[in-house]
Tab-separated table of C-alpha atoms in Angstrom:
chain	number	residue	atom	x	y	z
A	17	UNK	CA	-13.622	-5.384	-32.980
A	18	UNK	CA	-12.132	-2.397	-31.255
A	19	UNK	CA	-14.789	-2.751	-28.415
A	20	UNK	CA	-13.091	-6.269	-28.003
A	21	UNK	CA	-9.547	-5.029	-28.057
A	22	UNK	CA	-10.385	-2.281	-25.648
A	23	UNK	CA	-12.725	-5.036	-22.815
A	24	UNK	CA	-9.165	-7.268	-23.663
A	25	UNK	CA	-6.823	-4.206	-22.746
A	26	UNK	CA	-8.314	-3.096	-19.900
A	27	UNK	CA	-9.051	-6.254	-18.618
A	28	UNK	CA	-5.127	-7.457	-19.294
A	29	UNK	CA	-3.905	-4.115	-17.508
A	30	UNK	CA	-6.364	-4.572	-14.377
A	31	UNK	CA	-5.097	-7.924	-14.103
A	32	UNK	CA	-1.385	-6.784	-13.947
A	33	UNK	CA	-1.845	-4.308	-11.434
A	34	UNK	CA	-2.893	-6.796	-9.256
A	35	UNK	CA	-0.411	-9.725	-10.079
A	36	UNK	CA	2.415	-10.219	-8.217
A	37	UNK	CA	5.932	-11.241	-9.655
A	38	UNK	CA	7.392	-14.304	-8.138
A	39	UNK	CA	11.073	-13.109	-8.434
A	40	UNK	CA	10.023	-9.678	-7.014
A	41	UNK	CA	8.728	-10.702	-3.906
A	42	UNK	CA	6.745	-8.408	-1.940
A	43	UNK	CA	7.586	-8.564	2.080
A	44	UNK	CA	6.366	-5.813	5.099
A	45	UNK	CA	9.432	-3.462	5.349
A	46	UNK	CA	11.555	-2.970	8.618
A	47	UNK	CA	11.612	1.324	8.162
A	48	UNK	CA	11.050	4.195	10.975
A	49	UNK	CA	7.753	5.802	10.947
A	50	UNK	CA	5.646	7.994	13.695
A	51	UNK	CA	2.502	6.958	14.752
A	52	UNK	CA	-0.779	9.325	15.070
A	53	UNK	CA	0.812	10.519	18.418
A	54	UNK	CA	4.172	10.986	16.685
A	55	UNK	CA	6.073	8.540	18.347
A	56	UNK	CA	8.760	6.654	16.022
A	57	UNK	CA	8.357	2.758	15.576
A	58	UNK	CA	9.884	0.422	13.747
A	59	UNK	CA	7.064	-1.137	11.428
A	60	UNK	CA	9.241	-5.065	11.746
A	61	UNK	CA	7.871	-4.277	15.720
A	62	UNK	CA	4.114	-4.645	14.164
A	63	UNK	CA	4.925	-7.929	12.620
A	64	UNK	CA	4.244	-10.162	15.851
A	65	UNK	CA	4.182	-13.171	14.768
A	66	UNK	CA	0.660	-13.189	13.354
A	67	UNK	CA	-0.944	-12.253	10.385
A	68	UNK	CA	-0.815	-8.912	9.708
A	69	UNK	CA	-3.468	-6.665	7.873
A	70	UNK	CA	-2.164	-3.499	6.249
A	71	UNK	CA	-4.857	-0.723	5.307
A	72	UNK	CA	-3.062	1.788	3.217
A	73	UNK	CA	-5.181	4.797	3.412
A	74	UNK	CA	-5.361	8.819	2.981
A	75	UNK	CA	-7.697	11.548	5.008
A	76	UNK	CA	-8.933	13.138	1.416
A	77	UNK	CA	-9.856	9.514	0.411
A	78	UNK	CA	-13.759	9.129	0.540
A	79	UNK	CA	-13.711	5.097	0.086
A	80	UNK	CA	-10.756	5.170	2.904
A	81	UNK	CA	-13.407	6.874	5.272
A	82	UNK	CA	-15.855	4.120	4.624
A	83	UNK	CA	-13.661	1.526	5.295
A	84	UNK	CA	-11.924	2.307	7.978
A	85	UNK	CA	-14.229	1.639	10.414
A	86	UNK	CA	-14.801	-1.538	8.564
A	87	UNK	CA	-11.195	-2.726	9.771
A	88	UNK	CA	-11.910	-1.206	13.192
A	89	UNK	CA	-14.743	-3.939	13.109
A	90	UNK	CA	-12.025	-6.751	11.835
A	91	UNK	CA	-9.577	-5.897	14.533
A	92	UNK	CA	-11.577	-6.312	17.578
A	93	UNK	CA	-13.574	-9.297	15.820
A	94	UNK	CA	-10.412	-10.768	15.391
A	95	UNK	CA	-7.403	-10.780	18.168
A	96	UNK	CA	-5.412	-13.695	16.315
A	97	UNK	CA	-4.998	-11.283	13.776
A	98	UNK	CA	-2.803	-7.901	13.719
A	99	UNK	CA	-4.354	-4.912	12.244
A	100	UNK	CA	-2.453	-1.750	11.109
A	101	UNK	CA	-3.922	1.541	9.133
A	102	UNK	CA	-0.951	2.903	7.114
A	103	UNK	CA	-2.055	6.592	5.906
A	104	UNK	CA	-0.240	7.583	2.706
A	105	UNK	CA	0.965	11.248	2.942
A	106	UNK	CA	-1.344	13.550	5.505
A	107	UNK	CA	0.135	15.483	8.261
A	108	UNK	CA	0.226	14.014	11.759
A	109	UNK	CA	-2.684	16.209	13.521
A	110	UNK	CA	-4.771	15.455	10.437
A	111	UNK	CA	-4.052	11.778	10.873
A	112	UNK	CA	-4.715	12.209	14.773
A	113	UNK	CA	-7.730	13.931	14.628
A	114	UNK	CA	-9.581	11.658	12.220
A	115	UNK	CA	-8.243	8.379	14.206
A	116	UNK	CA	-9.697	10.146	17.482
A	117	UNK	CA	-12.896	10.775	15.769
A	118	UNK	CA	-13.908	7.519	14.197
A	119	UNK	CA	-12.316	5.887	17.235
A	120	UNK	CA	-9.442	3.737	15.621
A	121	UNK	CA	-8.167	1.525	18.291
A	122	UNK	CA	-5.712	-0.249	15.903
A	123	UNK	CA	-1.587	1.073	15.469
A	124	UNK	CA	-1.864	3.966	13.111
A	125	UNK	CA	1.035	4.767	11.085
A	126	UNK	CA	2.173	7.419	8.575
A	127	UNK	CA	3.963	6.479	5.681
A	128	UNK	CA	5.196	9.819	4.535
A	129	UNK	CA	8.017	9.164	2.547
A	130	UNK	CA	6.093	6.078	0.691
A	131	UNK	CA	8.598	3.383	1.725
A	132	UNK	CA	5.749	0.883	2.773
A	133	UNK	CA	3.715	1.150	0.460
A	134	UNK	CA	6.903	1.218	-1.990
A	135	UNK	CA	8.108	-1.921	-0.550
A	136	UNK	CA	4.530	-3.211	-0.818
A	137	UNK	CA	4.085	-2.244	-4.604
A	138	UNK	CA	1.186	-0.313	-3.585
A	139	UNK	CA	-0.131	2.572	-5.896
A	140	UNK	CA	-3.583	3.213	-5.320
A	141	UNK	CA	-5.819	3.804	-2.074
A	142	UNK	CA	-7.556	2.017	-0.079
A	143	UNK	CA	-5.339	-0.811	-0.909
A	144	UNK	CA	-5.752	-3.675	1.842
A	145	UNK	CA	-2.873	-6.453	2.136
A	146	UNK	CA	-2.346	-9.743	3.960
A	147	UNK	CA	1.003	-10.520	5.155
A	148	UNK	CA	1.906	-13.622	7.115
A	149	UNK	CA	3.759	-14.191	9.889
A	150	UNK	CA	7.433	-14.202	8.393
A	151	UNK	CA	6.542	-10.896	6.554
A	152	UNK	CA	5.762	-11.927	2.938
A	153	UNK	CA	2.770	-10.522	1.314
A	154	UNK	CA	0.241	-13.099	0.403
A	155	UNK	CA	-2.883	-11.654	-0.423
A	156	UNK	CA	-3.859	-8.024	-1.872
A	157	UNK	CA	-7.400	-6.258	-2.159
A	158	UNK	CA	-7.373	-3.062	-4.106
A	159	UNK	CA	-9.945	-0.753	-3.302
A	160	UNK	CA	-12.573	-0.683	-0.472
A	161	UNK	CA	-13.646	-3.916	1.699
A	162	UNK	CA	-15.846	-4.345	4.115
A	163	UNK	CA	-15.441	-6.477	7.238
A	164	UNK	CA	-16.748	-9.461	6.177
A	165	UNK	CA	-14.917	-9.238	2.991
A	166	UNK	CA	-12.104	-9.015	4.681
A	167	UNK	CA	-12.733	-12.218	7.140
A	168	UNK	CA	-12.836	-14.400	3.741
A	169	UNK	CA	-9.661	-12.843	1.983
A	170	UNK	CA	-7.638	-13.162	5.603
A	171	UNK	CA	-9.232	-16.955	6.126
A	172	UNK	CA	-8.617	-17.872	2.426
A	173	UNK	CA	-5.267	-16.703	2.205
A	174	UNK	CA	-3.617	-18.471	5.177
């Protein structure tokens, strides 16, 4: 019996990580950030009218490393859809450096004060989000994807 209550638990508490309120609806933030050459943007300039894919991410983050490139693979397999790698907390040149070395082509961000993934309720990394093209959140992958992963929660989601 406490076996059962425990599998019941844990199953009810990864369940409401994952759900998402209907009167707290999650949308992409308009905030100031740098980039990984340290120029300010305003993330509402990422949202172009497409879907966007958010990869919320961190250097020390072994899963992250994996699955970066993964997204790397997404974005140029996939122009009709915007792809941005939001790193959680490291300093710029860290950032830099490891964009430069696996060769990230996509916008790279850094969230240092946590207001994205705030806005985005998310709490854990990698953490991989869909947001259409009027900014609302619509689909939400927690922990690491691969490429083709990603294709189906992007094409199942719109």
């Amino acid at each position: 019996m406490k076996r059962l209550t425990y599998c019941a638990l844990v199953a009810l508490t990864l369940t409401s990580c994952t759900h998402q309120s209907s009167d707290t609806e999650a949308r992409w933030p308009s905030v100031i950030v740098v980039d990984s050459s340290g120029t300010e943007l305003n993330t509402s300039d990422l949202l172009n009218g497409n879907r966007l894919v958010v990869s919320l991410w961190s250097t020390w983050c072994v899963p992250c490393r994996r699955e970066l490139p993964q997204l790397q693979q997404f974005a140029v397999e996939h122009q009709d859809v915007s792809v941005v790698a939001v790193n959680l907390g490291d300093k710029l040149d860290s950032v830099a450096a490891y964009a430069d070395e696996i060769g990230l082509t996509m916008p790279v961000v850094i969230d240092s004060e946590g207001r994205i993934s705030s806005a985005l309720g998310v709490t854990s990394v990698p953490s991989t989000i869909v947001i259409d093209s009027h900014g609302k959140v619509i689909a939400t992958h927690v922990g690491e994807i691969t490429a083709n992963e990603l294709a189906v929660l992007v094409e199942t989601s719109s």
